[in-house]
Every structure is written in structure tokens, then in C-alpha cells.
Short mmCIF file of N, CA and C in Angstrom, two decimals:
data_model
loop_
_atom_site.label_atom_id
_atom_site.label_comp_id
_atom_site.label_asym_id
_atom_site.label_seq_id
_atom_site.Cartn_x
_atom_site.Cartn_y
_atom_site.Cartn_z
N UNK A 1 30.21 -17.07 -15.72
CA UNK A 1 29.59 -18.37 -15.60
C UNK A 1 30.69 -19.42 -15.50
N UNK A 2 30.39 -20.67 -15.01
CA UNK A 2 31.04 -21.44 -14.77
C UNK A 2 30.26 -22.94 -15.25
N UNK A 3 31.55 -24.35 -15.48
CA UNK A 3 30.87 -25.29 -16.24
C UNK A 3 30.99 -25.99 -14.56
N UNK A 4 29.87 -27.08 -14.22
CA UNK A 4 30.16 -27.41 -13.17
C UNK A 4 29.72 -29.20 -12.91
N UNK A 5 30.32 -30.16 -13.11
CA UNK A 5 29.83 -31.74 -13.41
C UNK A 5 29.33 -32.08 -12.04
N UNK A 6 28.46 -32.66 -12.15
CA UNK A 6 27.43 -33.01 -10.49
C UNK A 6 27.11 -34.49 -11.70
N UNK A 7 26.93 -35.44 -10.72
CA UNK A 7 26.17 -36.85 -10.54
C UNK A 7 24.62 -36.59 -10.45
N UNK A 8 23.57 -37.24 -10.69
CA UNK A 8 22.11 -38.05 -10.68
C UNK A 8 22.35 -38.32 -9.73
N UNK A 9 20.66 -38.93 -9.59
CA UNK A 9 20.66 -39.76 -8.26
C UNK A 9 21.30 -41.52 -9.30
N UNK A 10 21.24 -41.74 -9.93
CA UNK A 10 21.35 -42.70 -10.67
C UNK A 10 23.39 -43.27 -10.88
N UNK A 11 23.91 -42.10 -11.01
CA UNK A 11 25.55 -41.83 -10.66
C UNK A 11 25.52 -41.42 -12.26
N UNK A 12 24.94 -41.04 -13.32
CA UNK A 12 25.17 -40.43 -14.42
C UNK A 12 25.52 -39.19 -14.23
N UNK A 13 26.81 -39.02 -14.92
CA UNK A 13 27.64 -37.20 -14.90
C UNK A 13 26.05 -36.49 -15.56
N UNK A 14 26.54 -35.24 -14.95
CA UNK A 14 25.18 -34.39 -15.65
C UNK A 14 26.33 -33.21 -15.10
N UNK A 15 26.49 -32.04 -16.80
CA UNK A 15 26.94 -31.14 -17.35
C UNK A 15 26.32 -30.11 -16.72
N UNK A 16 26.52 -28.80 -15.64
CA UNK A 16 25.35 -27.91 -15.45
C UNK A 16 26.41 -26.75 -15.80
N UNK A 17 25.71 -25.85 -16.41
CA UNK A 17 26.66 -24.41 -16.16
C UNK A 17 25.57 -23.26 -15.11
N UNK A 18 26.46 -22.56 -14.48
CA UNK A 18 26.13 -22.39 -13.28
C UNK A 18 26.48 -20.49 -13.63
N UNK A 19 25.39 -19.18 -13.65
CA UNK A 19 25.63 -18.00 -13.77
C UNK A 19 25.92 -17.38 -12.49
N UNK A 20 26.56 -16.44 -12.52
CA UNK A 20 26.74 -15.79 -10.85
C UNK A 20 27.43 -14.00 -11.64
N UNK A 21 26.60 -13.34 -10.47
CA UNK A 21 26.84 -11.89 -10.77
C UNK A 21 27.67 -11.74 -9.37
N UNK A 22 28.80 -10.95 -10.12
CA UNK A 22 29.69 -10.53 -8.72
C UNK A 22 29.45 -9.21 -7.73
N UNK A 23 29.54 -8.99 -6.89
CA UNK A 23 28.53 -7.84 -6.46
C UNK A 23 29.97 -6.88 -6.06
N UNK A 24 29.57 -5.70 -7.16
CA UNK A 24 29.93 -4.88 -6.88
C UNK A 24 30.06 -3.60 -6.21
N UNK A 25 31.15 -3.32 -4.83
CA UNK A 25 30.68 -2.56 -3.75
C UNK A 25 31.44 -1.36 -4.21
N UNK A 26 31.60 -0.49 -3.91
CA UNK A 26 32.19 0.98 -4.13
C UNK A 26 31.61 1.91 -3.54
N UNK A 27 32.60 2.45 -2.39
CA UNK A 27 32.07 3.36 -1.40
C UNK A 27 33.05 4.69 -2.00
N UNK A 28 33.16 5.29 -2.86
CA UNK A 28 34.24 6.65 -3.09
C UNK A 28 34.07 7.56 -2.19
N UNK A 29 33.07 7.99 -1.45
CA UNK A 29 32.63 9.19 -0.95
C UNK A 29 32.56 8.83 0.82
N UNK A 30 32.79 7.64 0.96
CA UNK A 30 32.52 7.22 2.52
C UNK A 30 33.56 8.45 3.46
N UNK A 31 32.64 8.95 4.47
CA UNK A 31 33.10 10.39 5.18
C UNK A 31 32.69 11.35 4.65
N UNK A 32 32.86 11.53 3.20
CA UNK A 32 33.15 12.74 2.19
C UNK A 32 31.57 12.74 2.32
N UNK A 33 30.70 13.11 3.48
CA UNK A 33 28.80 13.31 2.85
C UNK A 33 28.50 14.29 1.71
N UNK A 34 29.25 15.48 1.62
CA UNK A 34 28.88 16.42 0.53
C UNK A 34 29.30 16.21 -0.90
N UNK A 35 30.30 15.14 -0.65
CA UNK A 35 31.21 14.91 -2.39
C UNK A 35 31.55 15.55 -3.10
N UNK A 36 32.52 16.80 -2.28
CA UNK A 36 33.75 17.65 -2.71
C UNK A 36 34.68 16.95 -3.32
N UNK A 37 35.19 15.74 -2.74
CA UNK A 37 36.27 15.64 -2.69
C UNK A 37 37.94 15.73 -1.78
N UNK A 38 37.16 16.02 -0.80
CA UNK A 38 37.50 16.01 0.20
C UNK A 38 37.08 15.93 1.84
N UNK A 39 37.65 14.82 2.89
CA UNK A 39 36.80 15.21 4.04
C UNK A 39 37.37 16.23 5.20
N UNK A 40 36.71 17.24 5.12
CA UNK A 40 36.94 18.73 6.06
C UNK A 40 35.69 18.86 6.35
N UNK A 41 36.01 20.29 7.38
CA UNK A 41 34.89 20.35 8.06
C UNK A 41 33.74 20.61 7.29
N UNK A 42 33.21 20.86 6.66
CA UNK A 42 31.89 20.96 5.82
C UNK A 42 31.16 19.42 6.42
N UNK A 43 31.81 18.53 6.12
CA UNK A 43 31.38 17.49 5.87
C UNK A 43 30.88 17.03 7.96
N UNK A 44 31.73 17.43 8.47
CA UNK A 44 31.73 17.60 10.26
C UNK A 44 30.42 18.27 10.62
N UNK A 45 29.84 19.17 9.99
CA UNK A 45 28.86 19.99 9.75
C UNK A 45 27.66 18.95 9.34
N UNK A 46 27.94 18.30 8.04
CA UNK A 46 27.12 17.19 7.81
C UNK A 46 26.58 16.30 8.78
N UNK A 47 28.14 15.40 9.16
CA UNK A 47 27.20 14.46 10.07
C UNK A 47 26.60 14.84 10.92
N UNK A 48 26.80 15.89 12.14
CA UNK A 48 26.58 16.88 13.06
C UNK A 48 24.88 16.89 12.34
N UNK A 49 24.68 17.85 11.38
CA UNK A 49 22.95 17.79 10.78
C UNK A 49 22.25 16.22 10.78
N UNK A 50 23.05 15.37 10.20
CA UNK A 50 22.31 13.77 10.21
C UNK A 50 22.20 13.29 11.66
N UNK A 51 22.97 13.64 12.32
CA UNK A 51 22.62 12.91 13.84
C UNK A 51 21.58 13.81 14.70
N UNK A 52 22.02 15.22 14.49
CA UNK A 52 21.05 15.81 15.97
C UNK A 52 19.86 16.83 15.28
N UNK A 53 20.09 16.93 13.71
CA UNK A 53 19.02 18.11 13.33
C UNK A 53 17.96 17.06 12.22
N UNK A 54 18.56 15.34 11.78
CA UNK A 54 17.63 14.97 11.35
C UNK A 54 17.67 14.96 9.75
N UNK A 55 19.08 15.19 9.08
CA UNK A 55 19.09 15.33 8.16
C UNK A 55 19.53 14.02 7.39
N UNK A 56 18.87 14.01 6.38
CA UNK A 56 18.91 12.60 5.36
C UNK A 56 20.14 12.35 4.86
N UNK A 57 20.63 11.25 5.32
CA UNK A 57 22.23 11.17 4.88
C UNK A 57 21.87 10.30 3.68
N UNK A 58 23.39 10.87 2.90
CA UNK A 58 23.03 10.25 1.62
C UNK A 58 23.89 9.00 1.35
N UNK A 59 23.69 8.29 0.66
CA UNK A 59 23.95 7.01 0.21
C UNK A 59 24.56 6.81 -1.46
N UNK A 60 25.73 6.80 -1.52
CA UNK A 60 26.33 6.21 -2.88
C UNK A 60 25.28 5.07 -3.73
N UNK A 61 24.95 4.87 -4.45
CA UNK A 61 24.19 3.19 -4.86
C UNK A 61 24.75 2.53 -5.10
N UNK A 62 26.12 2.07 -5.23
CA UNK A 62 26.64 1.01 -4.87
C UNK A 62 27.58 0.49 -3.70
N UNK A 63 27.18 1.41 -2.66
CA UNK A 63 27.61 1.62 -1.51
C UNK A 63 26.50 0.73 -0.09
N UNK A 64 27.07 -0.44 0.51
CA UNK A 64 25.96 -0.58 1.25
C UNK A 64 25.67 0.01 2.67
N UNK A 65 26.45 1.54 2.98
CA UNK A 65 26.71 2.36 3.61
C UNK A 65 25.91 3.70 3.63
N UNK A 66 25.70 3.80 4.15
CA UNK A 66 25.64 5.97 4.14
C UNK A 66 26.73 6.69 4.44
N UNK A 67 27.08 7.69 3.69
CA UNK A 67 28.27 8.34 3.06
C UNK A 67 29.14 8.71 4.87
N UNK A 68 27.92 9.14 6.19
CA UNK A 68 27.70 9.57 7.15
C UNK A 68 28.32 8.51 8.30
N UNK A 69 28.42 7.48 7.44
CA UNK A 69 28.94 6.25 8.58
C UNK A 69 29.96 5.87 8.37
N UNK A 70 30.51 6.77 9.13
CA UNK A 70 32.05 6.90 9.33
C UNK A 70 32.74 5.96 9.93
N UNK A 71 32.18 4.72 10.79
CA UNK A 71 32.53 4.03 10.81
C UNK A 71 32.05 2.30 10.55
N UNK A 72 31.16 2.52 9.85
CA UNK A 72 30.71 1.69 8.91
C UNK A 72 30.24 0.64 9.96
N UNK A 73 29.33 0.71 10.77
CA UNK A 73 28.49 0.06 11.96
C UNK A 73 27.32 0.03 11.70
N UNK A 74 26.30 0.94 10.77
CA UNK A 74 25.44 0.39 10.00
C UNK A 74 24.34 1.57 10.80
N UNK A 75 25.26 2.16 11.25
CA UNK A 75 23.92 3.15 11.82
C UNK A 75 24.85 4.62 11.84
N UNK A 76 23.97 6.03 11.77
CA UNK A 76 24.92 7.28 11.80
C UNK A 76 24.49 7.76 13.17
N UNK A 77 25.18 7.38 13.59
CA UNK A 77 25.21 8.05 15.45
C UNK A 77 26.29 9.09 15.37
N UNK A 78 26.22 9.41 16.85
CA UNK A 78 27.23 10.36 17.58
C UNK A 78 28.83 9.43 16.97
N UNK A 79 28.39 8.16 17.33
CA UNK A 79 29.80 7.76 17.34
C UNK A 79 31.01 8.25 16.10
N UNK A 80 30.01 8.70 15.17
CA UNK A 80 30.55 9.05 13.39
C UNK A 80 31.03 9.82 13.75
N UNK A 81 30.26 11.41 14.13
CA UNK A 81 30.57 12.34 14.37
C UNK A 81 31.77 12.61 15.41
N UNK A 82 32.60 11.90 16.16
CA UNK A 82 33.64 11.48 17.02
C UNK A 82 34.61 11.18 16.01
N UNK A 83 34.50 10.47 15.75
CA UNK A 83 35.49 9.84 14.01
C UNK A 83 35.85 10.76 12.93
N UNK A 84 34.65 11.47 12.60
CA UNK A 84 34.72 12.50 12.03
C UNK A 84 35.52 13.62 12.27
N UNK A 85 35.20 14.27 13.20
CA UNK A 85 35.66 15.04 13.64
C UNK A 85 37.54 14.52 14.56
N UNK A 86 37.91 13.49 14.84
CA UNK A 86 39.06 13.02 15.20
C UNK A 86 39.71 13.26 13.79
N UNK A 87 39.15 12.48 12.67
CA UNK A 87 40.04 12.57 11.37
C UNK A 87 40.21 13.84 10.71
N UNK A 88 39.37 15.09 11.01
CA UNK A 88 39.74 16.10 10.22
C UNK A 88 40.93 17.10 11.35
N UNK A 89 40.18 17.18 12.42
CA UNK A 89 41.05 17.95 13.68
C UNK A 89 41.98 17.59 13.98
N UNK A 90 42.31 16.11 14.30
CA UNK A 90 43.37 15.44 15.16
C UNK A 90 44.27 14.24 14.00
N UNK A 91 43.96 14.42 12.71
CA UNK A 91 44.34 13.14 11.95
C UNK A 91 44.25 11.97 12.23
N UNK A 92 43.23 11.65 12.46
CA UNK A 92 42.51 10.12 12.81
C UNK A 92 42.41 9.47 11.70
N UNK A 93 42.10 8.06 12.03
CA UNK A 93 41.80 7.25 10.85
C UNK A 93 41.00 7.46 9.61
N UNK A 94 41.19 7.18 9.27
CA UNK A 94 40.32 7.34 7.65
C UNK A 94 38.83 6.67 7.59
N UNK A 95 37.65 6.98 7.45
CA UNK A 95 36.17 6.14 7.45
C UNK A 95 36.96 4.89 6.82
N UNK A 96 36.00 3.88 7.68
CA UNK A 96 35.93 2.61 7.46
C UNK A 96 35.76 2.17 5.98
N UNK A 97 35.91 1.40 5.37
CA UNK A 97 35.61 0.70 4.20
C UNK A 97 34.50 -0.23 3.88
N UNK A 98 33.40 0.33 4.15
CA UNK A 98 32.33 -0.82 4.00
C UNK A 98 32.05 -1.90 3.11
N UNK A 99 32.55 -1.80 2.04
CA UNK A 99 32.90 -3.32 1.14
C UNK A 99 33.98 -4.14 1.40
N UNK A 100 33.58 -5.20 1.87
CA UNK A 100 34.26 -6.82 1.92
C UNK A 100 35.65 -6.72 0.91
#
């Protein structure tokens, strides 16, 4: 919380304290869909099931991501599975970071 002095319509100080919750994001598992602990192919396998066989990707809860969105665009397409599969085969970038 914070103390915060604002004016009336009148020009009298008026004292407000002001609460605010900080929002906490934490993606640990972003790529990692199975949460081994590692992203390998298992997980290539994963997105591969979430995009073309329909399988429910899962979601951290304090994550505003699915574990599957590899590149954190807000949707699990083919495009993941490209990413995915670049970072385990070819050493590609690392999944995106979906918290600010």
C-alpha cells in the first residue's frame, strides 16, 4: 500500500492510502509441457498431440501461457511445434517468456 495526498474539489489536502496487489507471473515449465524438467523430445511429442491429435495443453496457474506455447503468441499452433522442435534438434532459442 501506498500513502497518496490528492486535493477536493474545494483545494483541501485529503490523505488517501491507496492498496495494490502485484501480479505475480511465473512460467517454470514454459516448453517443458510434461514437467520433467527438462525440454526433449517427449515434450516435441507433446506439442505435436496439442496441435494435430487435440490434446489439452496444460497451463501452470500462475502462468498466463500454456506450457505448449512455445512462443508465447497466445495460441498453440504448428508454429510451437517448429520452435520446439528447432530448440531440442538444432539448439534454438529457448520458449519465450510470457511474463512482462
Amino acid at each position: 500500500s501506498a500513502s497518496v495526498g490528492i486535493s477536493d474539489n474545494a483545494g483541501h489536502a485529503v490523505a488517501r492510502t491507496v492498496s495494490f496487489t502485484a501480479l505475480n507471473c511465473s512460467c517454470p515449465h514454459q516448453g517443458n509441457i510434461n514437467g520433467d524438467a527438462s525440454i526433449n523430445v517427449l515434450d516435441v511429442v507433446a506439442v505435436i498431440n496439442c496441435v494435430f491429435n487435440g490434446a489439452a495443453p496444460v497451463q501452470d496457474p500462475s502462468c498466463p501461457k500454456e506450457r505448449a506455447d512455445f512462443n508465447a503468441d497466445g495460441a498453440v499452433n504448428v508454429l510451437d511445434v517448429v520452435d520446439e522442435i528447432s530448440h531440442v534438434f538444432e539448439g534454438g532459442p529457448l520458449p519465450v517468456n510470457p511474463c512482462p
